[in-house]
PDB file of C-alpha atoms and ligand atoms in Angstrom:
ATOM      1  CA  UNK A  25      97.876  66.664 384.816  1.00 56.00           C
ATOM      2  CA  UNK A  26     100.832  68.380 386.397  1.00 77.00           C
ATOM      3  CA  UNK A  27     102.184  71.805 387.127  1.00 93.00           C
ATOM      4  CA  UNK A  28     100.720  74.356 384.692  1.00 98.00           C
ATOM      5  CA  UNK A  29      99.894  77.980 384.053  1.00 98.00           C
ATOM      6  CA  UNK A  30      96.129  78.701 383.943  1.00 98.00           C
ATOM      7  CA  UNK A  31      95.066  81.911 382.183  1.00 98.00           C
ATOM      8  CA  UNK A  32      92.160  83.695 383.943  1.00 98.00           C
ATOM      9  CA  UNK A  33      89.931  84.679 380.973  1.00 97.00           C
ATOM     10  CA  UNK A  34      88.174  87.508 382.768  1.00 96.00           C
ATOM     11  CA  UNK A  35      86.450  88.896 379.675  1.00 95.00           C
ATOM     12  CA  UNK A  36      82.856  90.139 379.589  1.00 91.00           C
ATOM     13  CA  UNK A  37      81.826  88.019 376.608  1.00 96.00           C
ATOM     14  CA  UNK A  38      82.558  85.027 374.434  1.00 97.00           C
ATOM     15  CA  UNK A  39      83.614  87.071 371.414  1.00 97.00           C
ATOM     16  CA  UNK A  40      86.491  88.753 373.271  1.00 97.00           C
ATOM     17  CA  UNK A  41      87.506  85.483 374.885  1.00 98.00           C
ATOM     18  CA  UNK A  42      87.656  83.536 371.627  1.00 97.00           C
ATOM     19  CA  UNK A  43      89.501  86.398 369.868  1.00 97.00           C
ATOM     20  CA  UNK A  44      92.014  86.366 372.735  1.00 98.00           C
ATOM     21  CA  UNK A  45      92.503  82.588 372.459  1.00 98.00           C
ATOM     22  CA  UNK A  46      92.872  82.895 368.677  1.00 97.00           C
ATOM     23  CA  UNK A  47      96.085  84.835 369.263  1.00 97.00           C
ATOM     24  CA  UNK A  48      97.698  81.665 370.644  1.00 97.00           C
ATOM     25  CA  UNK A  49      97.354  79.889 367.259  1.00 91.00           C
ATOM     26  CA  UNK A  50      98.614  76.329 367.796  1.00 86.00           C
ATOM     27  CA  UNK A  51      99.051  76.669 371.574  1.00 94.00           C
ATOM     28  CA  UNK A  52      96.253  75.476 373.852  1.00 97.00           C
ATOM     29  CA  UNK A  53      96.701  77.128 377.260  1.00 98.00           C
ATOM     30  CA  UNK A  54      94.753  75.917 380.251  1.00 98.00           C
ATOM     31  CA  UNK A  55      92.030  78.528 380.876  1.00 98.00           C
ATOM     32  CA  UNK A  56      89.935  79.633 383.834  1.00 98.00           C
ATOM     33  CA  UNK A  57      86.331  80.611 383.131  1.00 98.00           C
ATOM     34  CA  UNK A  58      84.717  82.564 385.926  1.00 97.00           C
ATOM     35  CA  UNK A  59      81.221  83.727 386.838  1.00 96.00           C
ATOM     36  CA  UNK A  60      81.209  86.798 384.596  1.00 94.00           C
ATOM     37  CA  UNK A  61      81.837  84.922 381.378  1.00 96.00           C
ATOM     38  CA  UNK A  62      79.761  81.857 382.368  1.00 97.00           C
ATOM     39  CA  UNK A  63      76.727  83.923 383.366  1.00 96.00           C
ATOM     40  CA  UNK A  64      77.042  86.036 380.190  1.00 95.00           C
ATOM     41  CA  UNK A  65      77.391  83.164 377.743  1.00 97.00           C
ATOM     42  CA  UNK A  66      76.185  80.051 379.528  1.00 96.00           C
ATOM     43  CA  UNK A  67      77.514  76.532 379.154  1.00 97.00           C
ATOM     44  CA  UNK A  68      77.973  76.944 375.382  1.00 97.00           C
ATOM     45  CA  UNK A  69      81.163  78.978 375.881  1.00 97.00           C
ATOM     46  CA  UNK A  70      82.597  76.111 377.935  1.00 98.00           C
ATOM     47  CA  UNK A  71      81.738  73.620 375.119  1.00 97.00           C
ATOM     48  CA  UNK A  72      83.297  75.903 372.515  1.00 97.00           C
ATOM     49  CA  UNK A  73      86.568  76.393 374.416  1.00 98.00           C
ATOM     50  CA  UNK A  74      86.738  72.664 375.208  1.00 97.00           C
ATOM     51  CA  UNK A  75      86.120  71.788 371.534  1.00 97.00           C
ATOM     52  CA  UNK A  76      89.149  73.948 370.684  1.00 97.00           C
ATOM     53  CA  UNK A  77      91.246  71.626 372.833  1.00 97.00           C
ATOM     54  CA  UNK A  78      91.826  73.679 375.999  1.00 98.00           C
ATOM     55  CA  UNK A  79      91.707  72.328 379.537  1.00 98.00           C
ATOM     56  CA  UNK A  80      89.256  74.350 381.636  1.00 98.00           C
ATOM     57  CA  UNK A  81      89.077  75.377 385.282  1.00 98.00           C
ATOM     58  CA  UNK A  82      85.435  76.398 385.783  1.00 98.00           C
ATOM     59  CA  UNK A  83      85.553  78.831 388.711  1.00 98.00           C
ATOM     60  CA  UNK A  84      81.930  79.004 389.872  1.00 98.00           C
ATOM     61  CA  UNK A  85      82.542  78.539 393.655  1.00 98.00           C
ATOM     62  CA  UNK A  86      79.402  76.525 394.423  1.00 98.00           C
ATOM     63  CA  UNK A  87      77.887  76.857 397.912  1.00 98.00           C
ATOM     64  CA  UNK A  88      74.376  75.507 398.600  1.00 98.00           C
ATOM     65  CA  UNK A  89      72.671  72.555 400.284  1.00 98.00           C
ATOM     66  CA  UNK A  90      74.395  69.243 399.512  1.00 98.00           C
ATOM     67  CA  UNK A  91      71.670  67.895 397.208  1.00 98.00           C
ATOM     68  CA  UNK A  92      71.637  71.035 395.070  1.00 98.00           C
ATOM     69  CA  UNK A  93      75.420  71.099 394.798  1.00 98.00           C
ATOM     70  CA  UNK A  94      75.512  67.401 393.926  1.00 98.00           C
ATOM     71  CA  UNK A  95      73.099  67.923 391.041  1.00 98.00           C
ATOM     72  CA  UNK A  96      74.791  71.061 389.827  1.00 98.00           C
ATOM     73  CA  UNK A  97      78.174  69.272 389.858  1.00 98.00           C
ATOM     74  CA  UNK A  98      76.730  66.393 387.811  1.00 97.00           C
ATOM     75  CA  UNK A  99      75.797  68.967 385.121  1.00 96.00           C
ATOM     76  CA  UNK A 100      79.279  70.513 385.211  1.00 95.00           C
ATOM     77  CA  UNK A 101      80.988  67.118 384.861  1.00 94.00           C
ATOM     78  CA  UNK A 102      78.981  66.521 381.687  1.00 95.00           C
ATOM     79  CA  UNK A 103      80.501  69.744 380.339  1.00 95.00           C
ATOM     80  CA  UNK A 104      83.807  67.874 380.509  1.00 93.00           C
ATOM     81  CA  UNK A 105      85.655  70.566 382.461  1.00 96.00           C
ATOM     82  CA  UNK A 106      88.959  69.676 384.126  1.00 97.00           C
ATOM     83  CA  UNK A 107      88.763  71.527 387.427  1.00 98.00           C
ATOM     84  CA  UNK A 108      85.668  72.775 389.378  1.00 98.00           C
ATOM     85  CA  UNK A 109      85.450  74.464 392.737  1.00 98.00           C
ATOM     86  CA  UNK A 110      83.221  75.185 395.722  1.00 98.00           C
ATOM     87  CA  UNK A 111      83.311  76.926 399.106  1.00 98.00           C
ATOM     88  CA  UNK A 112      84.638  74.745 401.889  1.00 98.00           C
ATOM     89  CA  UNK A 113      82.304  76.729 404.185  1.00 98.00           C
ATOM     90  CA  UNK A 114      79.478  74.601 402.723  1.00 98.00           C
ATOM     91  CA  UNK A 115      80.619  71.782 405.103  1.00 98.00           C
ATOM     92  CA  UNK A 116      82.152  68.366 404.593  1.00 98.00           C
ATOM     93  CA  UNK A 117      78.739  66.926 403.794  1.00 98.00           C
ATOM     94  CA  UNK A 118      78.345  69.395 400.918  1.00 98.00           C
ATOM     95  CA  UNK A 119      81.872  68.642 399.678  1.00 98.00           C
ATOM     96  CA  UNK A 120      81.260  64.850 399.693  1.00 98.00           C
ATOM     97  CA  UNK A 121      77.953  65.366 397.863  1.00 98.00           C
ATOM     98  CA  UNK A 122      79.780  67.519 395.282  1.00 98.00           C
ATOM     99  CA  UNK A 123      82.295  64.725 394.671  1.00 98.00           C
ATOM    100  CA  UNK A 124      79.493  62.218 394.194  1.00 98.00           C
ATOM    101  CA  UNK A 125      77.757  64.482 391.702  1.00 98.00           C
ATOM    102  CA  UNK A 126      80.967  65.113 389.781  1.00 98.00           C
ATOM    103  CA  UNK A 127      81.831  61.461 389.339  1.00 98.00           C
ATOM    104  CA  UNK A 128      80.814  60.287 385.884  1.00 96.00           C
ATOM    105  CA  UNK A 129      79.312  56.838 385.266  1.00 95.00           C
ATOM    106  CA  UNK A 130      82.728  55.587 384.098  1.00 96.00           C
ATOM    107  CA  UNK A 131      84.282  56.609 387.452  1.00 97.00           C
ATOM    108  CA  UNK A 132      86.245  59.588 386.086  1.00 97.00           C
ATOM    109  CA  UNK A 133      85.660  63.131 387.326  1.00 98.00           C
ATOM    110  CA  UNK A 134      87.080  66.628 387.084  1.00 98.00           C
ATOM    111  CA  UNK A 135      89.417  67.698 389.898  1.00 98.00           C
ATOM    112  CA  UNK A 136      87.577  69.426 392.719  1.00 98.00           C
ATOM    113  CA  UNK A 137      89.194  72.147 394.747  1.00 98.00           C
ATOM    114  CA  UNK A 138      87.922  74.375 397.561  1.00 98.00           C
ATOM    115  CA  UNK A 139      87.939  78.042 398.334  1.00 97.00           C
ATOM    116  CA  UNK A 140      88.836  78.328 402.053  1.00 96.00           C
ATOM    117  CA  UNK A 141      88.305  81.982 402.908  1.00 92.00           C
ATOM    118  CA  UNK A 142      88.079  84.562 400.138  1.00 91.00           C
ATOM    119  CA  UNK A 143      91.113  86.827 400.083  1.00 85.00           C
ATOM    120  CA  UNK A 144      88.660  89.730 400.200  1.00 88.00           C
ATOM    121  CA  UNK A 145      87.645  88.657 403.725  1.00 90.00           C
ATOM    122  CA  UNK A 146      89.883  90.198 406.396  1.00 92.00           C
ATOM    123  CA  UNK A 147      90.320  89.410 410.064  1.00 94.00           C
ATOM    124  CA  UNK A 148      87.816  92.077 411.117  1.00 95.00           C
ATOM    125  CA  UNK A 149      85.049  90.799 408.799  1.00 94.00           C
ATOM    126  CA  UNK A 150      85.795  87.213 409.890  1.00 95.00           C
ATOM    127  CA  UNK A 151      85.267  88.126 413.523  1.00 96.00           C
ATOM    128  CA  UNK A 152      82.614  90.832 413.384  1.00 97.00           C
ATOM    129  CA  UNK A 153      80.404  89.584 410.520  1.00 97.00           C
ATOM    130  CA  UNK A 154      81.059  85.845 410.195  1.00 96.00           C
ATOM    131  CA  UNK A 155      81.471  85.491 413.992  1.00 97.00           C
ATOM    132  CA  UNK A 156      84.597  83.327 413.636  1.00 96.00           C
ATOM    133  CA  UNK A 157      86.908  84.447 416.460  1.00 97.00           C
ATOM    134  CA  UNK A 158      90.123  82.808 415.163  1.00 96.00           C
ATOM    135  CA  UNK A 159      93.204  84.005 413.268  1.00 96.00           C
ATOM    136  CA  UNK A 160      92.340  83.910 409.551  1.00 93.00           C
ATOM    137  CA  UNK A 161      95.338  81.754 408.578  1.00 93.00           C
ATOM    138  CA  UNK A 162      94.222  79.186 411.129  1.00 96.00           C
ATOM    139  CA  UNK A 163      90.755  79.167 409.584  1.00 96.00           C
ATOM    140  CA  UNK A 164      92.218  78.818 406.087  1.00 95.00           C
ATOM    141  CA  UNK A 165      94.311  75.774 407.135  1.00 97.00           C
ATOM    142  CA  UNK A 166      91.431  74.161 409.036  1.00 98.00           C
ATOM    143  CA  UNK A 167      89.165  74.530 406.015  1.00 98.00           C
ATOM    144  CA  UNK A 168      91.889  73.110 403.776  1.00 98.00           C
ATOM    145  CA  UNK A 169      92.134  70.065 406.075  1.00 98.00           C
ATOM    146  CA  UNK A 170      88.323  69.696 406.000  1.00 98.00           C
ATOM    147  CA  UNK A 171      88.475  69.687 402.207  1.00 98.00           C
ATOM    148  CA  UNK A 172      91.225  67.042 402.189  1.00 98.00           C
ATOM    149  CA  UNK A 173      89.310  64.853 404.643  1.00 98.00           C
ATOM    150  CA  UNK A 174      86.196  65.153 402.488  1.00 98.00           C
ATOM    151  CA  UNK A 175      88.236  63.756 399.575  1.00 98.00           C
ATOM    152  CA  UNK A 176      88.809  66.940 397.562  1.00 98.00           C
ATOM    153  CA  UNK A 177      91.926  67.357 395.442  1.00 98.00           C
ATOM    154  CA  UNK A 178      93.167  70.696 396.690  1.00 98.00           C
ATOM    155  CA  UNK A 179      92.478  74.346 397.412  1.00 98.00           C
ATOM    156  CA  UNK A 180      92.698  77.760 395.813  1.00 97.00           C
ATOM    157  CA  UNK A 181      95.113  79.752 397.931  1.00 95.00           C
ATOM    158  CA  UNK A 182      97.733  82.475 397.874  1.00 91.00           C
ATOM    159  CA  UNK A 183     101.187  81.261 396.811  1.00 93.00           C
ATOM    160  CA  UNK A 184     102.241  82.587 400.227  1.00 92.00           C
ATOM    161  CA  UNK A 185     100.134  79.766 401.771  1.00 94.00           C
ATOM    162  CA  UNK A 186     101.141  76.986 399.412  1.00 96.00           C
ATOM    163  CA  UNK A 187     103.980  75.550 401.523  1.00 97.00           C
ATOM    164  CA  UNK A 188     101.886  75.509 404.671  1.00 97.00           C
ATOM    165  CA  UNK A 189      98.964  73.849 402.896  1.00 98.00           C
ATOM    166  CA  UNK A 190     101.284  71.148 401.556  1.00 98.00           C
ATOM    167  CA  UNK A 191     102.834  70.545 404.956  1.00 98.00           C
ATOM    168  CA  UNK A 192      99.397  70.240 406.600  1.00 97.00           C
ATOM    169  CA  UNK A 193      97.525  68.403 403.859  1.00 98.00           C
ATOM    170  CA  UNK A 194     100.255  66.509 401.984  1.00 98.00           C
ATOM    171  CA  UNK A 195     102.354  67.117 398.885  1.00 97.00           C
ATOM    172  CA  UNK A 196      99.703  65.611 396.594  1.00 97.00           C
ATOM    173  CA  UNK A 197      96.997  68.002 397.790  1.00 98.00           C
ATOM    174  CA  UNK A 198      96.897  70.604 395.021  1.00 98.00           C
ATOM    175  CA  UNK A 199      97.520  74.291 395.521  1.00 98.00           C
ATOM    176  CA  UNK A 200      96.070  76.459 392.770  1.00 98.00           C
ATOM    177  CA  UNK A 201      97.382  79.945 393.290  1.00 97.00           C
ATOM    178  CA  UNK A 202      96.317  83.339 391.917  1.00 96.00           C
ATOM    179  CA  UNK A 203      98.082  86.536 392.976  1.00 94.00           C
ATOM    180  CA  UNK A 204     101.008  86.081 390.549  1.00 95.00           C
ATOM    181  CA  UNK A 205     102.891  89.001 389.023  1.00 96.00           C
ATOM    182  CA  UNK A 206     106.109  89.419 387.060  1.00 97.00           C
ATOM    183  CA  UNK A 207     108.908  91.032 389.056  1.00 95.00           C
ATOM    184  CA  UNK A 208     108.826  94.074 386.775  1.00 94.00           C
ATOM    185  CA  UNK A 209     105.041  94.074 386.294  1.00 92.00           C
ATOM    186  CA  UNK A 210     102.030  96.058 387.504  1.00 88.00           C
ATOM    187  CA  UNK A 211     100.456  94.599 390.646  1.00 87.00           C
ATOM    188  CA  UNK A 212      96.974  96.040 389.976  1.00 85.00           C
ATOM    189  CA  UNK A 213      94.692  95.364 392.956  1.00 84.00           C
ATOM    190  CA  UNK A 214      96.668  92.270 394.091  1.00 82.00           C
ATOM    191  CA  UNK A 215      98.501  93.037 397.319  1.00 81.00           C
ATOM    192  CA  UNK A 216     100.324  89.859 398.352  1.00 80.00           C
ATOM    193  CA  UNK A 217     101.930  88.580 395.209  1.00 90.00           C
ATOM    194  CA  UNK A 218     104.689  86.263 394.043  1.00 95.00           C
ATOM    195  CA  UNK A 219     106.435  85.893 390.698  1.00 97.00           C
ATOM    196  CA  UNK A 220     105.933  82.668 388.704  1.00 98.00           C
ATOM    197  CA  UNK A 221     109.470  81.608 389.680  1.00 97.00           C
ATOM    198  CA  UNK A 222     108.776  82.215 393.377  1.00 97.00           C
ATOM    199  CA  UNK A 223     105.458  80.322 393.098  1.00 97.00           C
ATOM    200  CA  UNK A 224     107.428  77.427 391.644  1.00 97.00           C
ATOM    201  CA  UNK A 225     109.936  77.564 394.486  1.00 97.00           C
ATOM    202  CA  UNK A 226     107.230  77.327 397.139  1.00 97.00           C
ATOM    203  CA  UNK A 227     105.588  74.364 395.396  1.00 97.00           C
ATOM    204  CA  UNK A 228     102.431  75.826 393.797  1.00 97.00           C
ATOM    205  CA  UNK A 229     100.931  73.212 391.500  1.00 98.00           C
ATOM    206  CA  UNK A 230      99.018  75.587 389.216  1.00 98.00           C
ATOM    207  CA  UNK A 231      99.312  79.359 388.947  1.00 98.00           C
ATOM    208  CA  UNK A 232      96.271  81.342 387.844  1.00 98.00           C
ATOM    209  CA  UNK A 233      97.399  84.431 385.891  1.00 98.00           C
ATOM    210  CA  UNK A 234      95.009  87.012 384.494  1.00 97.00           C
ATOM    211  CA  UNK A 235      96.000  90.593 383.711  1.00 96.00           C
ATOM    212  CA  UNK A 236      99.762  90.032 383.409  1.00 97.00           C
ATOM    213  CA  UNK A 237      98.812  87.989 380.329  1.00 98.00           C
ATOM    214  CA  UNK A 238      95.394  89.293 379.222  1.00 97.00           C
ATOM    215  CA  UNK A 239      96.324  92.983 379.519  1.00 96.00           C
ATOM    216  CA  UNK A 240      99.754  92.548 377.971  1.00 97.00           C
ATOM    217  CA  UNK A 241     100.460  94.047 374.536  1.00 96.00           C
ATOM    218  CA  UNK A 242     101.861  90.597 373.653  1.00 97.00           C
ATOM    219  CA  UNK A 243      99.822  88.018 375.576  1.00 98.00           C
ATOM    220  CA  UNK A 244     101.507  85.032 373.924  1.00 98.00           C
ATOM    221  CA  UNK A 245     104.960  86.249 374.938  1.00 98.00           C
ATOM    222  CA  UNK A 246     103.677  86.970 378.479  1.00 98.00           C
ATOM    223  CA  UNK A 247     102.205  83.441 378.665  1.00 98.00           C
ATOM    224  CA  UNK A 248     105.474  81.930 377.446  1.00 97.00           C
ATOM    225  CA  UNK A 249     107.406  83.956 380.011  1.00 98.00           C
ATOM    226  CA  UNK A 250     105.089  82.571 382.736  1.00 98.00           C
ATOM    227  CA  UNK A 251     105.631  79.013 381.517  1.00 98.00           C
ATOM    228  CA  UNK A 252     109.399  79.493 381.352  1.00 98.00           C
ATOM    229  CA  UNK A 253     109.576  80.912 384.880  1.00 98.00           C
ATOM    230  CA  UNK A 254     107.097  78.465 386.432  1.00 98.00           C
ATOM    231  CA  UNK A 255     107.902  75.235 384.626  1.00 96.00           C
ATOM    232  CA  UNK A 256     111.156  75.696 382.708  1.00 86.00           C
TER     233      UNK A 256
HETATM  234  O1  C5P B  30      94.296  89.475 386.794  1.00 58.08           O
HETATM  235  P1  C5P B  30      94.778  88.607 387.939  1.00 58.08           P
HETATM  236  O2  C5P B  30      96.041  87.881 387.654  1.00 58.08           O
HETATM  237  O3  C5P B  30      94.800  89.357 389.245  1.00 58.08           O
HETATM  238  O4  C5P B  30      93.623  87.489 388.038  1.00 58.08           O
HETATM  239  C1  C5P B  30      93.594  86.544 389.042  1.00 58.08           C
HETATM  240  C2  C5P B  30      92.386  85.689 388.910  1.00 58.08           C
HETATM  241  O5  C5P B  30      92.287  84.846 390.049  1.00 58.08           O
HETATM  242  C3  C5P B  30      91.052  86.464 388.842  1.00 58.08           C
HETATM  243  O6  C5P B  30      90.149  85.691 388.020  1.00 58.08           O
HETATM  244  C4  C5P B  30      90.592  86.464 390.256  1.00 58.08           C
HETATM  245  O7  C5P B  30      89.205  86.559 390.396  1.00 58.08           O
HETATM  246  C5  C5P B  30      91.086  85.106 390.767  1.00 58.08           C
HETATM  247  N1  C5P B  30      91.281  84.999 392.209  1.00 58.08           N
HETATM  248  C6  C5P B  30      92.163  85.814 392.925  1.00 58.08           C
HETATM  249  N2  C5P B  30      92.306  85.662 394.264  1.00 58.08           N
HETATM  250  C7  C5P B  30      91.643  84.719 394.908  1.00 58.08           C
HETATM  251  C8  C5P B  30      90.770  83.870 394.218  1.00 58.08           C
HETATM  252  C9  C5P B  30      90.629  84.044 392.837  1.00 58.08           C
HETATM  253  O8  C5P B  30      92.812  86.699 392.342  1.00 58.08           O
HETATM  254  N3  C5P B  30      91.840  84.547 396.193  1.00 58.08           N
END
């Protein structure tokens, strides 16, 4: 796997998701399935999308005791997804257990990436509620390094953090970056954004793009524009 555009399929149900993917005809974009769709439709929607030939990033952000995460990850690896994730806040022990659970009997496994701090968490919440009295970007980088030391493959981060993550954790440590918008597009609720071309320039490995594609009047053209800017 290399650099790619992942479409965030943030639809409430399977019917809308499959109808959306039908529009791509022969193309098989890499898709992200999140909690909303997974909890609505269960693992069957993952099997259906996989059977259609798509690669899947299953964005369920696991965070529990190591044994529970290990067993849950074993179930997800049997779904044959390509990327899974968890919260680095679950500790290195939890991350190592997750890797063990994900590894199939033949030694293969999906990629495993970590959420460091959610972008919805600000400095004030970090200090006042989570009782972490450090600058948030320092916490993000420290959690990324914990994930790398635990053997994970990368992190979900803002494209604005991609260069720093690579310089701290190595070029091979993957940066999967949401918060991508076209230069002439609507930002929606995303505040700190980059265009696909800028994300390429800072070394993002995968961009996760939702509404600029899903809410477009021509999603296939929007997807192709993303690919052209990010990969071409
Ligand atoms: O529609 P949009 O392009 O903003 O979608 C981005 C996707 O990436 C959504 O599924 C969102 O939940 C996810 N995401 C994000 N920011 C993060 C982590 C995940 O936007 N820090």
